[in-house]
Short mmCIF file of C-alpha atoms in Angstrom, two decimals:
data_model
loop_
_atom_site.label_atom_id
_atom_site.label_comp_id
_atom_site.label_asym_id
_atom_site.label_seq_id
_atom_site.Cartn_x
_atom_site.Cartn_y
_atom_site.Cartn_z
CA TYR A 454 -5.88 9.11 -3.36
CA PRO A 455 -8.91 11.49 -3.85
CA PRO A 456 -9.00 14.12 -1.72
CA PRO A 457 -8.72 14.25 1.44
CA TYR A 458 -7.46 11.25 1.50
CA ARG A 459 -3.71 11.69 -0.41
CA ALA A 460 -2.37 14.33 2.29
CA ALA A 461 -1.10 11.70 4.79
CA CYS A 462 0.73 10.17 1.87
CA GLU A 463 2.19 13.58 0.15
CA GLY A 464 6.05 13.24 -0.19
CA ARG A 465 5.99 9.48 -0.66
CA VAL A 466 8.81 8.02 -3.78
CA ARG A 467 7.43 5.14 -5.24
CA ARG A 468 9.69 3.62 -7.98
CA LYS A 469 7.98 1.31 -10.01
CA LEU A 470 11.47 -1.12 -10.54
CA GLY A 471 8.89 -4.03 -11.99
CA ASP A 472 7.70 -1.76 -14.61
CA ALA A 473 11.12 -0.39 -15.62
CA VAL A 474 12.90 -4.06 -16.32
CA GLY A 475 9.29 -5.53 -17.92
CA LEU A 476 7.79 -7.66 -15.62
CA ASP A 477 4.52 -8.31 -15.50
CA GLN A 478 3.70 -11.09 -13.22
CA PHE A 479 4.48 -8.93 -10.04
CA GLY A 480 5.17 -5.86 -9.23
CA VAL A 481 8.63 -4.32 -7.28
CA ASN A 482 8.69 -0.69 -5.91
CA HIS A 483 11.23 0.89 -4.12
CA VAL A 484 9.82 3.39 -2.12
CA THR A 485 10.93 6.33 0.02
CA LEU A 486 8.88 7.55 2.81
CA PRO A 487 9.83 10.57 4.34
CA PRO A 488 9.38 11.64 8.06
CA GLY A 489 5.79 11.58 8.98
CA VAL A 490 4.20 10.25 5.54
CA MET A 491 2.80 6.70 5.10
CA SER A 492 2.58 4.76 2.67
CA SER A 493 -1.00 4.22 2.11
CA GLN A 494 -4.01 4.42 3.87
CA ARG A 495 -4.59 1.56 5.74
CA HIS A 496 -6.07 -1.00 3.25
CA TRP A 497 -6.31 -4.68 2.43
CA HIS A 498 -6.12 -6.74 -0.70
CA VAL A 499 -9.03 -9.06 -2.02
CA HIS A 500 -6.96 -10.80 -4.80
CA GLU A 501 -3.20 -9.90 -4.68
CA ASP A 502 -0.91 -10.89 -2.17
CA GLU A 503 1.46 -7.92 -0.98
CA PHE A 504 4.68 -8.22 0.98
CA VAL A 505 7.24 -5.65 2.03
CA TYR A 506 11.06 -5.47 3.07
CA VAL A 507 12.49 -2.83 4.89
CA LEU A 508 15.64 -1.23 3.17
CA GLU A 509 16.87 1.82 5.66
CA GLY A 510 15.56 3.21 8.48
CA GLU A 511 12.31 2.89 10.66
CA VAL A 512 8.55 2.13 9.82
CA VAL A 513 5.81 1.43 12.42
CA LEU A 514 3.60 -1.17 10.23
CA VAL A 515 -0.28 -0.84 11.65
CA THR A 516 -2.90 -3.40 11.30
CA ASP A 517 -5.70 -4.56 13.03
CA GLY A 518 -3.82 -6.71 15.64
CA GLY A 519 -1.93 -3.82 16.38
CA GLU A 520 1.55 -1.56 15.83
CA GLN A 521 5.20 -3.29 15.27
CA VAL A 522 8.44 -1.34 14.71
CA LEU A 523 10.38 -2.70 11.29
CA GLY A 524 13.58 -1.67 10.87
CA PRO A 525 16.41 -2.82 8.19
CA GLY A 526 16.11 -6.48 7.35
CA MET A 527 12.57 -7.35 8.21
CA ALA A 528 9.52 -8.11 6.39
CA ALA A 529 5.55 -8.19 6.33
CA GLY A 530 3.42 -10.17 4.28
CA PHE A 531 -0.08 -9.72 3.82
CA PRO A 532 -2.04 -13.00 1.84
CA ALA A 533 -5.06 -12.05 -0.53
CA GLY A 534 -8.56 -12.01 0.64
CA ARG A 535 -7.18 -11.70 4.71
CA ARG A 536 -9.18 -8.58 5.97
CA ASP A 537 -6.21 -6.69 8.18
CA GLY A 538 -5.92 -3.54 6.98
CA HIS A 539 -2.26 -2.68 6.85
CA HIS A 540 -0.04 0.40 5.99
CA LEU A 541 3.58 1.77 6.93
CA VAL A 542 4.00 5.21 8.74
CA ASN A 543 7.46 6.61 8.99
CA ARG A 544 7.43 8.19 12.88
CA SER A 545 11.09 8.71 12.74
CA ASP A 546 12.84 11.63 11.86
CA ARG A 547 14.82 10.12 9.45
CA PRO A 548 13.57 8.66 5.83
CA ALA A 549 12.93 4.86 5.65
CA THR A 550 12.86 2.86 2.63
CA PHE A 551 11.30 -0.50 1.71
CA LEU A 552 11.11 -2.83 -1.37
CA GLU A 553 7.03 -3.40 -1.66
CA VAL A 554 5.96 -6.73 -3.75
CA GLY A 555 2.77 -7.72 -5.31
CA THR A 556 0.85 -9.88 -7.35
CA ARG A 557 -0.33 -8.56 -10.81
CA ARG A 558 -3.41 -10.62 -11.15
CA PRO A 559 -4.80 -10.78 -14.56
CA GLY A 560 -8.12 -8.55 -14.61
CA GLY A 561 -6.82 -6.75 -11.69
CA ASP A 562 -7.69 -6.97 -7.72
CA GLU A 563 -9.83 -4.80 -5.97
CA GLY A 564 -9.61 -3.62 -1.85
CA GLU A 565 -10.74 -1.72 0.95
CA TYR A 566 -9.46 0.89 2.85
CA SER A 567 -10.07 0.02 6.73
CA ASP A 568 -10.46 3.58 8.03
CA ILE A 569 -12.08 5.48 6.04
CA ASP A 570 -14.88 5.13 3.43
CA MET A 571 -13.30 4.32 0.13
CA LYS A 572 -12.62 1.08 -1.92
CA ILE A 573 -10.61 0.33 -5.06
CA ARG A 574 -10.77 -1.11 -8.01
CA ILE A 575 -7.60 -1.83 -10.55
CA VAL A 576 -8.50 -2.76 -14.00
CA ASP A 577 -5.18 -3.10 -16.49
CA GLY A 578 -3.64 -0.75 -14.13
CA VAL A 579 -6.07 1.66 -14.02
CA GLU A 580 -7.34 2.65 -10.31
CA ARG A 581 -10.84 3.64 -9.86
CA TYR A 582 -11.50 4.95 -6.25
CA VAL A 583 -15.17 4.69 -5.04
CA ARG A 584 -17.29 4.84 -1.66
CA LYS A 585 -17.98 2.09 -0.06
CA ASP A 586 -21.55 2.19 -1.27
CA GLY A 587 -20.15 2.51 -4.76
CA THR A 588 -20.44 5.81 -5.89
CA PRO A 589 -17.26 7.19 -7.10
CA TYR A 590 -15.08 10.27 -5.79
#
């Protein structure tokens, strides 16, 4: 993310498992969130589905509808085009890990960040961040 939006996610570790095994139709990431760190800025995707599955620890899922605690074995899904910004926050005192799975649509994806002045466009794996009026960061 461009500054100042990057700071809240610093410390997050994302290992691209799908890339490591040659997947190109969907992505799989193994994510570790230290205490006090969030998975991303709250966002939604225009063209791609997203799914998360908690492996260890506890995270808080934040959506337009409120907050829900997720623990090991719990999952959440976010259909493409649903304008419901979401992210996970680790408010516990221990690291949390989860799998993040998403579509890899030919031509890329677009998304919007619910709480900040930012949109994203992904083309051929390259992320481009702009303000909601289209001006670049």
